[in-house]
Short mmCIF file of C-alpha atoms in Angstrom, two decimals:
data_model
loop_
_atom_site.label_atom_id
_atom_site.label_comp_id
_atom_site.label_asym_id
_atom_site.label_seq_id
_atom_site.Cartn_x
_atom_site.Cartn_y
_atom_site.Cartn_z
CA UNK A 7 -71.81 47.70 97.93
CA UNK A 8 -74.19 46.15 95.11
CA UNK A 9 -77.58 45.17 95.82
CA UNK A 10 -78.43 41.55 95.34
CA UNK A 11 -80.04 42.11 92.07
CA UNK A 12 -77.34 43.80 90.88
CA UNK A 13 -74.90 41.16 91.81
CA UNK A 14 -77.14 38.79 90.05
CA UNK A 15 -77.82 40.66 86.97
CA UNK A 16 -73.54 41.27 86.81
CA UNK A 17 -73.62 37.62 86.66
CA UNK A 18 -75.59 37.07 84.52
CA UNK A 19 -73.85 39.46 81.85
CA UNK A 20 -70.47 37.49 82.95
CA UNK A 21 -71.88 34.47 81.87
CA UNK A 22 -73.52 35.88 78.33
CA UNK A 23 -69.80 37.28 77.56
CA UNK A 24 -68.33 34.41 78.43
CA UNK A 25 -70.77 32.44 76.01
CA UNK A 26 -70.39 35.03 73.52
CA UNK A 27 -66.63 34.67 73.51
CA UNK A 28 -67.12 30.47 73.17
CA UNK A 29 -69.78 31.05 70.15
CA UNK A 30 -66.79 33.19 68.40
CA UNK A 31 -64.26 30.67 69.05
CA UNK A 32 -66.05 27.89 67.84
CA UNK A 33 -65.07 28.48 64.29
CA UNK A 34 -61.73 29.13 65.00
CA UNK A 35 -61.66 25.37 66.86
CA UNK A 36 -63.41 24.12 63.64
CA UNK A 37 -61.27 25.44 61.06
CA UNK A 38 -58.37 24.40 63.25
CA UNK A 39 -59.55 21.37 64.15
CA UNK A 40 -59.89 20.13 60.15
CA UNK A 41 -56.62 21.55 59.28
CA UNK A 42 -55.56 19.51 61.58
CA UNK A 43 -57.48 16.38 60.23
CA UNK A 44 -55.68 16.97 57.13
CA UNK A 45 -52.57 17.30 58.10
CA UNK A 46 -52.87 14.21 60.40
CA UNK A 47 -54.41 12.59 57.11
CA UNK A 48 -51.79 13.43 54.82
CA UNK A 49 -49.02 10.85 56.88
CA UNK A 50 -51.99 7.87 56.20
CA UNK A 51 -52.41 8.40 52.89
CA UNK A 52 -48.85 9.49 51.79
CA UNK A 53 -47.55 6.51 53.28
CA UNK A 54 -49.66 4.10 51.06
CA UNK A 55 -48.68 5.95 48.22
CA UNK A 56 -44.91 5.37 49.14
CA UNK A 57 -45.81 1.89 49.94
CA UNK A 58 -47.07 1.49 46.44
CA UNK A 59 -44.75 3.28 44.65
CA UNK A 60 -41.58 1.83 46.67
CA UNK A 61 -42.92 -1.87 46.74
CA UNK A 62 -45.50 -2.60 44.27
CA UNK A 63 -48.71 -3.99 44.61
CA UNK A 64 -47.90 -6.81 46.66
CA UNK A 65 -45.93 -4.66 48.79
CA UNK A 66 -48.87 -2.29 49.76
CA UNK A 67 -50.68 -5.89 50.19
CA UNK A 68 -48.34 -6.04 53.43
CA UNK A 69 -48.77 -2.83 54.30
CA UNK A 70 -52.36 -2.80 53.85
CA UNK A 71 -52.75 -5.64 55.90
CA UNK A 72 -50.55 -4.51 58.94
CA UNK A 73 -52.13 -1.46 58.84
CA UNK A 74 -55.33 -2.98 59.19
CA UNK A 75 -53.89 -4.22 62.98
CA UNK A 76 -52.89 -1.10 63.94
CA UNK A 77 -56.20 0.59 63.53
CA UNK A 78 -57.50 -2.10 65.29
CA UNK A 79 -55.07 -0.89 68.26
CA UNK A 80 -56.36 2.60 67.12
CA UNK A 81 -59.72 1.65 67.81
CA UNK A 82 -59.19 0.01 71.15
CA UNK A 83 -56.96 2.86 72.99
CA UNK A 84 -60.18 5.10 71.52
CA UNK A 85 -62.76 3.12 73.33
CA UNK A 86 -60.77 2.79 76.34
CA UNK A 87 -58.71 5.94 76.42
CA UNK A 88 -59.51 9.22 74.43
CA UNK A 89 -63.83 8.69 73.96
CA UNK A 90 -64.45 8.04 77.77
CA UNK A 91 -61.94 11.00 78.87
CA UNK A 92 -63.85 13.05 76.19
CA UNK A 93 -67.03 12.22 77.23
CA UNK A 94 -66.42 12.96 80.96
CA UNK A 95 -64.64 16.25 80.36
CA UNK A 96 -61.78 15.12 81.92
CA UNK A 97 -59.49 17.56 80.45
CA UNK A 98 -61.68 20.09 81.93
CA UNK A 99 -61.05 18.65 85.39
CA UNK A 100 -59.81 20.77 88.82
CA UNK A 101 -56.93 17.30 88.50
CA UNK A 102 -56.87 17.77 84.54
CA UNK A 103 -52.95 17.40 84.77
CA UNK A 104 -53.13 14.07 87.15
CA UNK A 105 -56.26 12.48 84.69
CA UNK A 106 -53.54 13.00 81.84
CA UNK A 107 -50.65 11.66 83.37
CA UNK A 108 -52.96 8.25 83.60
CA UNK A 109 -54.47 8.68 80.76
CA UNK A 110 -50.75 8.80 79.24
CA UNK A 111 -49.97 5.21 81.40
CA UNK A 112 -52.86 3.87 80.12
CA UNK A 113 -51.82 4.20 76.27
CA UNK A 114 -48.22 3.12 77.03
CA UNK A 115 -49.34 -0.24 78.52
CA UNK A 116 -51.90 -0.96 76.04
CA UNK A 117 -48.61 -0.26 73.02
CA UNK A 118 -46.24 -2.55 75.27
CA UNK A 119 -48.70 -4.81 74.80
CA UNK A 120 -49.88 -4.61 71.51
CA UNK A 121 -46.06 -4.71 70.28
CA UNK A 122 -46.09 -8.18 71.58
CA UNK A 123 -48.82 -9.37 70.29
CA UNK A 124 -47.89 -7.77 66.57
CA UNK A 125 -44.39 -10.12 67.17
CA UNK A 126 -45.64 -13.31 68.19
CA UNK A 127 -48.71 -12.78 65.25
CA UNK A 128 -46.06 -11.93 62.54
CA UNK A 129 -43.95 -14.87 63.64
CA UNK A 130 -46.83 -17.27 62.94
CA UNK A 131 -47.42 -16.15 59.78
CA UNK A 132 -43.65 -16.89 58.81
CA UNK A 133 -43.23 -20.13 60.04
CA UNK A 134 -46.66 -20.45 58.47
CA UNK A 135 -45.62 -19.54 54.78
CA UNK A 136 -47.32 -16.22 54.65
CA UNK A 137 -43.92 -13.84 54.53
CA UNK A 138 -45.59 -11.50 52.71
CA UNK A 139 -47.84 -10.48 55.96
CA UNK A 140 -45.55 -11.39 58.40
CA UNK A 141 -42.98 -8.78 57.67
CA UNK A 142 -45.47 -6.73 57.22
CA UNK A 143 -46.59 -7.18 61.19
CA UNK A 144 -43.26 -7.49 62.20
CA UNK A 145 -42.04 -4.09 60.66
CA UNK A 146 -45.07 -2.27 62.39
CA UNK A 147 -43.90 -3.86 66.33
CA UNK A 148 -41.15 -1.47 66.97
CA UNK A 149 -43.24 1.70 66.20
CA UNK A 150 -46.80 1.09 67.79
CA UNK A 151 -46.27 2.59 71.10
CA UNK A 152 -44.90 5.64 69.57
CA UNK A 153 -47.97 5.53 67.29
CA UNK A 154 -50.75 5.66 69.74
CA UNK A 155 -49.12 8.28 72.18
CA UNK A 156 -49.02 10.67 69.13
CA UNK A 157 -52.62 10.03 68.79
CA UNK A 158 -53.05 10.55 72.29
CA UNK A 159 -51.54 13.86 72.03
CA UNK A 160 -53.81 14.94 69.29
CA UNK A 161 -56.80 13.75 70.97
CA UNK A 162 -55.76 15.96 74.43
CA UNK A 163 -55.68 19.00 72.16
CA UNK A 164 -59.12 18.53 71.43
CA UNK A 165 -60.36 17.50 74.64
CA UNK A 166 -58.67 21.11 75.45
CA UNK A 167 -60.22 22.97 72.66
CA UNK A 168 -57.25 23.72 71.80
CA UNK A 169 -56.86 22.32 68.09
CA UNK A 170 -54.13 24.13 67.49
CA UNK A 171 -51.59 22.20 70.03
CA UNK A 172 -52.74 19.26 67.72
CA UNK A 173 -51.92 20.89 64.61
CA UNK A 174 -48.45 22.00 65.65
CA UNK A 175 -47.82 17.92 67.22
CA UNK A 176 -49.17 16.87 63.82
CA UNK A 177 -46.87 19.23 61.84
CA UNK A 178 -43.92 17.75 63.80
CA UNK A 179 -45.02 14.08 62.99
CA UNK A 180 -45.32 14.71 58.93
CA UNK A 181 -42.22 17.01 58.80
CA UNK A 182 -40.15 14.10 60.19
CA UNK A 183 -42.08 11.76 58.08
CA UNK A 184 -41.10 12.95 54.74
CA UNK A 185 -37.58 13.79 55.37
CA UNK A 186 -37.38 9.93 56.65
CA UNK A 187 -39.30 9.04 53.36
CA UNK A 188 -36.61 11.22 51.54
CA UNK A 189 -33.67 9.48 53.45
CA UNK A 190 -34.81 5.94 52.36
CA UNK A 191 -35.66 7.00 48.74
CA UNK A 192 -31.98 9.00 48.46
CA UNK A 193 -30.46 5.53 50.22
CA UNK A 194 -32.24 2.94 47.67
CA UNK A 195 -34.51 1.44 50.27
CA UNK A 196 -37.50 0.15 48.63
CA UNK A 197 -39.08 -1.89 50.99
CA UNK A 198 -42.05 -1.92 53.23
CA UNK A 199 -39.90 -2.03 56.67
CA UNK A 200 -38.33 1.06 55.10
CA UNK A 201 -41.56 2.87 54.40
CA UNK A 202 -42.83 1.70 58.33
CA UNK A 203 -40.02 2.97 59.55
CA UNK A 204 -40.04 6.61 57.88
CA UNK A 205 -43.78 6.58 59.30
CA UNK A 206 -42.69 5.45 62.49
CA UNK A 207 -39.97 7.94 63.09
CA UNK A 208 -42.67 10.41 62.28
CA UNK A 209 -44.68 9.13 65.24
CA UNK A 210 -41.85 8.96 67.54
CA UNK A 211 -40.98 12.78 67.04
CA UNK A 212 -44.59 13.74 67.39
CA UNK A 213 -44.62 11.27 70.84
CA UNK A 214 -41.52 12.75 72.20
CA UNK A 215 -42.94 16.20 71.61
CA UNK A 216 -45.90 15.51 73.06
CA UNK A 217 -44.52 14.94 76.31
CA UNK A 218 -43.06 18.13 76.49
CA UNK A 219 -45.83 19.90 75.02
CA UNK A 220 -48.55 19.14 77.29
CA UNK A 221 -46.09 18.59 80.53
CA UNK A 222 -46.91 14.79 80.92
CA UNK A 223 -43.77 12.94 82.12
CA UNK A 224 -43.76 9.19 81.04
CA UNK A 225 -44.80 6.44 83.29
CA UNK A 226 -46.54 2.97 83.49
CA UNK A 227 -48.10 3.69 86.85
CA UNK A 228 -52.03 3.32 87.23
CA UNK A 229 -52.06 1.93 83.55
CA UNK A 230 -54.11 -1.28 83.53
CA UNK A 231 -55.90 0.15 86.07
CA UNK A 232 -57.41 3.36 83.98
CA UNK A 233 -57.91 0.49 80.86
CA UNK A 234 -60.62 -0.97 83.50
CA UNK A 235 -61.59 2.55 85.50
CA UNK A 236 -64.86 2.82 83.18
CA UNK A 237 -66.24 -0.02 82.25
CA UNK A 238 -69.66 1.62 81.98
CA UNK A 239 -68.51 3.70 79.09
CA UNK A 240 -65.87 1.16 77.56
CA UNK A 241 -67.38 -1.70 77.43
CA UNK A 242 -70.31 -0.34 74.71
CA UNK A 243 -67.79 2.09 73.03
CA UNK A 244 -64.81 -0.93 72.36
CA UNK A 245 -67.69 -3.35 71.28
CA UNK A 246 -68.16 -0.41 68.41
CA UNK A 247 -64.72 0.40 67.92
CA UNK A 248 -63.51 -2.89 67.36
CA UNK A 249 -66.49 -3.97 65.52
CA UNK A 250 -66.29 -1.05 63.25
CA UNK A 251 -62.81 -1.77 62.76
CA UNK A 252 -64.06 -5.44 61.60
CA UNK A 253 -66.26 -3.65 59.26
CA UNK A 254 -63.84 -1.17 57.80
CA UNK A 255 -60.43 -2.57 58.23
CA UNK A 256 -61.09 -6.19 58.58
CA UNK A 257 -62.57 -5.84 55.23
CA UNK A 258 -58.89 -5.69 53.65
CA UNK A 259 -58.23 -8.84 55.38
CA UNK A 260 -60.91 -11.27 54.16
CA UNK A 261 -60.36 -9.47 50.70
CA UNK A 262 -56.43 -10.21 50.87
CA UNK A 263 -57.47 -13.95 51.72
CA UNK A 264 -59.89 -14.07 48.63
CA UNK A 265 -58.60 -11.96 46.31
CA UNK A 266 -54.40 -12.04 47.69
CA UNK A 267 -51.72 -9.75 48.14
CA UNK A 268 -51.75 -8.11 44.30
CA UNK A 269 -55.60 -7.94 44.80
CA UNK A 270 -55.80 -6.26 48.40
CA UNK A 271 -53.30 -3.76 46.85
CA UNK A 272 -55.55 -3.33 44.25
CA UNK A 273 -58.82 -2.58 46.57
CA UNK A 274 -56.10 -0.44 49.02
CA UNK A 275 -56.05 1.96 45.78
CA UNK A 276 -59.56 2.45 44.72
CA UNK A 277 -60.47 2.80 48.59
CA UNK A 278 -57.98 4.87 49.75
CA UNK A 279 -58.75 7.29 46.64
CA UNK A 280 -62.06 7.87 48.31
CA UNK A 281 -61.33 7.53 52.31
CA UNK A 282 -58.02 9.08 52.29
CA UNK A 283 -59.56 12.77 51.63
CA UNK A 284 -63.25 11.65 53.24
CA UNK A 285 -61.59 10.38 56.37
CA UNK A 286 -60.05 13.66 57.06
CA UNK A 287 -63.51 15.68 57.11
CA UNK A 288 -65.01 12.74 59.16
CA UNK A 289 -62.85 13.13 61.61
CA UNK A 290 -62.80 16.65 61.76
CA UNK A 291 -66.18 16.35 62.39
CA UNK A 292 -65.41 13.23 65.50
CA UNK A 293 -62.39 15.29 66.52
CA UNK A 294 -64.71 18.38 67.66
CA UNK A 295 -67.67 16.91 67.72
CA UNK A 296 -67.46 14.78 70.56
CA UNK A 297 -65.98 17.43 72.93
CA UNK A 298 -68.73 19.83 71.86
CA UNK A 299 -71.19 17.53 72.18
CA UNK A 300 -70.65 16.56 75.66
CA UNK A 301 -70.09 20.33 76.86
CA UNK A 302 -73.92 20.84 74.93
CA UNK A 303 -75.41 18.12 76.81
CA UNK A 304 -73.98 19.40 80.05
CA UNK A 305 -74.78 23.06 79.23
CA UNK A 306 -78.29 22.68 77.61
CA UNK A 307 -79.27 18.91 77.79
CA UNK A 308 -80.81 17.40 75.12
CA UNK A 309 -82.02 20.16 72.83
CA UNK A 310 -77.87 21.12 72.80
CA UNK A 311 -76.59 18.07 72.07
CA UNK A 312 -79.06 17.45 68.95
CA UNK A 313 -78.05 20.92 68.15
CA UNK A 314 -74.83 19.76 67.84
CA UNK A 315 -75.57 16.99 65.96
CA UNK A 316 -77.33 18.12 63.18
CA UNK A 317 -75.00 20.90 62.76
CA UNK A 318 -72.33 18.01 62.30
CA UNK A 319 -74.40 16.05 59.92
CA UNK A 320 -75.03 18.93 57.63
CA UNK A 321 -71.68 19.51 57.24
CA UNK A 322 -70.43 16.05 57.29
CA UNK A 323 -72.80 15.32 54.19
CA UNK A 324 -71.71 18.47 52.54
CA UNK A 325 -67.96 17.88 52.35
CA UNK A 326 -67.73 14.59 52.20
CA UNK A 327 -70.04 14.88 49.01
CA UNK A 328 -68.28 17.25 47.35
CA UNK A 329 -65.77 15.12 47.58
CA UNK A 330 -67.71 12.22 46.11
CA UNK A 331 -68.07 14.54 42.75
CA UNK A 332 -65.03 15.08 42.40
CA UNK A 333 -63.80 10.94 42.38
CA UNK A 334 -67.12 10.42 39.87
CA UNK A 335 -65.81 12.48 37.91
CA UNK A 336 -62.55 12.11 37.80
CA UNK A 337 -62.01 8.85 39.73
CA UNK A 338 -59.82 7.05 36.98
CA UNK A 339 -57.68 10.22 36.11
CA UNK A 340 -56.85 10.23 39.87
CA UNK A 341 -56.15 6.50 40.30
CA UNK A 342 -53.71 7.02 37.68
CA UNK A 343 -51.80 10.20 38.58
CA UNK A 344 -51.55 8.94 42.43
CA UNK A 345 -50.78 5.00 41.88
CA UNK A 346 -50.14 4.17 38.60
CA UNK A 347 -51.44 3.18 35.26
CA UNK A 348 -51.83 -0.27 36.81
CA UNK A 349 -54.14 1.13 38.89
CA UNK A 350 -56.38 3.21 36.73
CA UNK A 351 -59.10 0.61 35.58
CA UNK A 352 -60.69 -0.01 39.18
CA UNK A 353 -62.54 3.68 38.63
CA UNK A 354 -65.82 1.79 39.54
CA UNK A 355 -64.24 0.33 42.86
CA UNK A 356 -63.81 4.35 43.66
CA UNK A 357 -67.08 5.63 42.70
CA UNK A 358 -68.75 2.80 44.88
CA UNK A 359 -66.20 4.00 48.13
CA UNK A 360 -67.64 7.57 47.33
CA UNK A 361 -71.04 6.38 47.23
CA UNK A 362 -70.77 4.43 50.46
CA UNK A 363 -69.08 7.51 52.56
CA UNK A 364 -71.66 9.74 51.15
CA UNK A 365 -74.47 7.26 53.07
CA UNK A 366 -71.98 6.74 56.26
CA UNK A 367 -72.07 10.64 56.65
CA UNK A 368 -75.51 10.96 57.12
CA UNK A 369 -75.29 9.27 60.03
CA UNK A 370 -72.12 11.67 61.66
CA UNK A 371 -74.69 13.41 64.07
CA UNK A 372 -76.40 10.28 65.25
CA UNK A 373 -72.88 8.44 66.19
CA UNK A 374 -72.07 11.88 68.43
CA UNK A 375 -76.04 12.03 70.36
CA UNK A 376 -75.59 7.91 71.28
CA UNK A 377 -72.09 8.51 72.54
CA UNK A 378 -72.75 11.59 74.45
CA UNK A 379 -75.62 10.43 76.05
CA UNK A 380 -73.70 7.62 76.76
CA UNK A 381 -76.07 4.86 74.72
CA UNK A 382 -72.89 3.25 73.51
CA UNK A 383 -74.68 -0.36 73.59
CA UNK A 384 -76.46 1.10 70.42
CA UNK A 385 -73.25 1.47 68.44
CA UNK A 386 -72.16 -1.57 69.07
CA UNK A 387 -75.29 -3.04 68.21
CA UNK A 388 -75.21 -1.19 64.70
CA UNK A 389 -71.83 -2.14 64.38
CA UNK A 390 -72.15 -5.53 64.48
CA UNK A 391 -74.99 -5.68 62.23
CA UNK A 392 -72.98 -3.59 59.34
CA UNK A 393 -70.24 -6.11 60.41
CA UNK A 394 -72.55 -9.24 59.25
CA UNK A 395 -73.66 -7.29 55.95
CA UNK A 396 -70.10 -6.42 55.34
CA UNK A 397 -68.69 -9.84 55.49
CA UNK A 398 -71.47 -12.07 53.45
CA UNK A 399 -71.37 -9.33 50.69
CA UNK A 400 -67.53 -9.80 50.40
CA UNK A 401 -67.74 -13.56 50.20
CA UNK A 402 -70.25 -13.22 47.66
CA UNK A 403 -69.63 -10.49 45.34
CA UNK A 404 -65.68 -10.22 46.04
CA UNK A 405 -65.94 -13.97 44.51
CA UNK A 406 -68.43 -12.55 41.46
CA UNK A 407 -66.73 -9.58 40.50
CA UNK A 408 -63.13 -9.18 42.24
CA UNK A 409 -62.25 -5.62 43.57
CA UNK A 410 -65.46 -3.88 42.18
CA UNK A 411 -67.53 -6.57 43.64
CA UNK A 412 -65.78 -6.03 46.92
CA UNK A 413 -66.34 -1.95 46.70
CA UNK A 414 -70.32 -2.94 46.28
CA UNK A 415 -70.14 -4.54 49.54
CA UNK A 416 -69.32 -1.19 51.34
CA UNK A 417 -72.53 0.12 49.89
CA UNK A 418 -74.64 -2.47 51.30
CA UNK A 419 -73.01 -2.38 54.83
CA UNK A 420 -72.96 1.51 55.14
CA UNK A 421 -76.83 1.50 53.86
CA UNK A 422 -77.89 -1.26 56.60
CA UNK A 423 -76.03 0.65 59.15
CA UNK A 424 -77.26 3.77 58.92
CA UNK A 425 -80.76 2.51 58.89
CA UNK A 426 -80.46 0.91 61.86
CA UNK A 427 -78.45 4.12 63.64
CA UNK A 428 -80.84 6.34 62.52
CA UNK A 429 -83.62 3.81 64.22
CA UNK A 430 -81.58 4.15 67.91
CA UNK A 431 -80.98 7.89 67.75
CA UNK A 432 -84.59 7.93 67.31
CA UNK A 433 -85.38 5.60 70.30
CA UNK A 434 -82.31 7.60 72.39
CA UNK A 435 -84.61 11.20 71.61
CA UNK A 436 -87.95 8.98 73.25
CA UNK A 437 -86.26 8.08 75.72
CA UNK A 438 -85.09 11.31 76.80
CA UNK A 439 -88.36 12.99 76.46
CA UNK A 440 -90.28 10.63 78.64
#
């Protein structure tokens, strides 16, 4: 029979392997984890190309602007859903299976609800005289639940660390997506209920396949209560979600009002040149970040999770600028190929998007040390702040200079912001060492 020591010093070589064998996987997760991002990208920018190319500028107007409500949704079942299961390792749970199954309720009530809201909104703008958005609102309803449980399923992959379940759910989702898109094309559709719907089945399929994926049966029981389990956590982290949403999707709304439907098409183009690829390495970097960020803090405390964090930043900054170079470069060559010829004089619009996710990227680590160490009332102070700089720039220089004026506004919000994020992470690390 071992000594004590020995028993120890066994243990203690158990628990080196079994960090070994995490510090190997890690770049496995990472490299999974943006392949996903990109092929969970590909569906959101794809389908505003085959909104534009299907139903003009005005028709990705529409789009634009009912998409702008559904990543509002996005950004709610985040904050109230996937962030605080993330941060409280819930997938890592002894009751893992049961926290899912509510988790799952949780995201089907919010939809339900959200689908009638997205009715009774789009029927006001009808009877109101603005079609245009309307349909656009009322084309979305019928798919939103589908939407957000496919997100939910992504989101439980990573909370695994298992990337890869979300890259096969993902791969499901476009693969039905584009043979949709090829259905309506070969059938004349060329509408932007046709291109919602081709989307939508995409969603559905990766939904359905979700379910059986992860062994989660459907169900509506404990779902408003789990919206309201963790109000601690939600409260700060939907105040930032949904103000960041103001800041980065509202945007298109104030823009359609000022500059209308051919114009918010317009700014759609130039911005989704720049966010469509960005957004994929962003949220590569969200995607693992967060779940390694709160197994640092828990493993190693502080000096983990600002490991963590500047490891993210660096490489944040370091993709997302290359890709930056590239749309300087060849920014109106790009606009051209993708959209249209229509399309290819807002260049500037696209170099001022790159510039602006350049500065937001900076500030990837910081986001991930406030939200781990759960000083989510600092987001959604810096949130609203970039909100307020966001919206006066807009009126002003959206009225001055159109689309390109409206582009210069990200730069100013993004700027502000990450001054004043970089100014709590600060405070967080004093406040942890005293």
């Amino acid at each position: 029979m071992p000594s004590g020591d020995t028993t120890e010093r066994t243990r203690r070589f158990g628990r080196r392997q079994d960090e070994s064998a995490a510090l190997q996987s890690a770049p496995r997760r990472a490299l999974l984890t943006t392949l996903d991002q990109g092929n969970s990208s590909v569906s959101n920018f794809l389908v505003s190309v085959v909104a534009a190319r299907f139903a003009g500028a005005k028709g990705l107007g529409a789009f634009t602007f009912a998409y702008a409500f559904w990543l509002l949704l996005a950004a709610v079942h985040h904050a109230l859903v996937t962030d605080p299961m993330a941060i409280e390792n819930d997938a890592a749970q002894p009751d893992a299976t049961s926290r899912l199954q509510r988790g799952l309720a949780a995201e089907l009530t919010l939809g339900l609800a959200a689908t009638a809201m997205f009715v009774i909104l789009g029927g006001i703008l009808i009877v109101a005289g603005q079609s245009t958005f309307g349909v656009g609102l009322l084309a979305f309803a019928p798919w939103l639940v589908a939407l957000e449980v496919q997100d939910y399923w992504r989101w439980v992959g990573f909370m695994q660390r298992r990337p890869g379940r979300a890259l096969v759910n993902d791969t499901v989702f476009n693969g039905v997506f584009i043979v949709a898109v090829a259905v309506a094309y070969v059938a004349g559709l060329r509408s932007v209920p046709a291109v919602t719907a081709a989307w939508g089945c995409g969603a559905l399929a990766g939904a359905l396949f979700g379910l059986w994926q992860f062994s989660v049966r459907p169900s509506l029981r404990h779902g408003l209560a789990t919206l309201r389990a963790r109000p601690h956590l939600s409260r700060g982290l939907a105040g930032n979600w949904i103000v960041s949403w103001g800041n980065n999707e509202a945007t298109a709304l104030l823009v359609g009002l000022i500059l209308g439907p051919v114009g918010l098409g317009e700014f759609n183009a130039a911005q989704t040149l720049v966010y469509g690829p960005t957004l994929v390495l962003v949220q590569a970097g969200g995607s693992i970040g967060l779940p390694e960020a709160s197994a640092a803090r828990a493993a190693h405390g502080w000096v983990g999770l600002r490991r963590i964090g500047r490891f993210v930043t660096a490489a944040g900054v370091l993709a997302v600028g290359l890709v930056g170079i590239v749309v300087l470069f060849f920014g109106r060559d790009l606009l051209k190929l993708v959209y249209g010829p229509s399309f290819a004089h807002y260049w500037i619009a696209s170099d001022l998007f790159a510039v602006s996710v350049i500065i937001s990227a900076v500030g990837l680590g910081a986001i991930l040390v406030l939200k781990a160490s759960r000083h989510t009332s600092q987001l959604f102070r810096v949130s609203v702040v970039s909100l307020v700089v966001s919206v006066v720039s807009i009126c002003v220089l959206a009225e001055i200079d159109g689309v390109t004026g409206a582009a210069a506004a990200a730069v100013a919000s993004s700027t502000i912001g990450l001054a004043f994020l970089l100014y709590y992470k600060r405070s967080a690390n004093l406040s942890e060492a005293s």
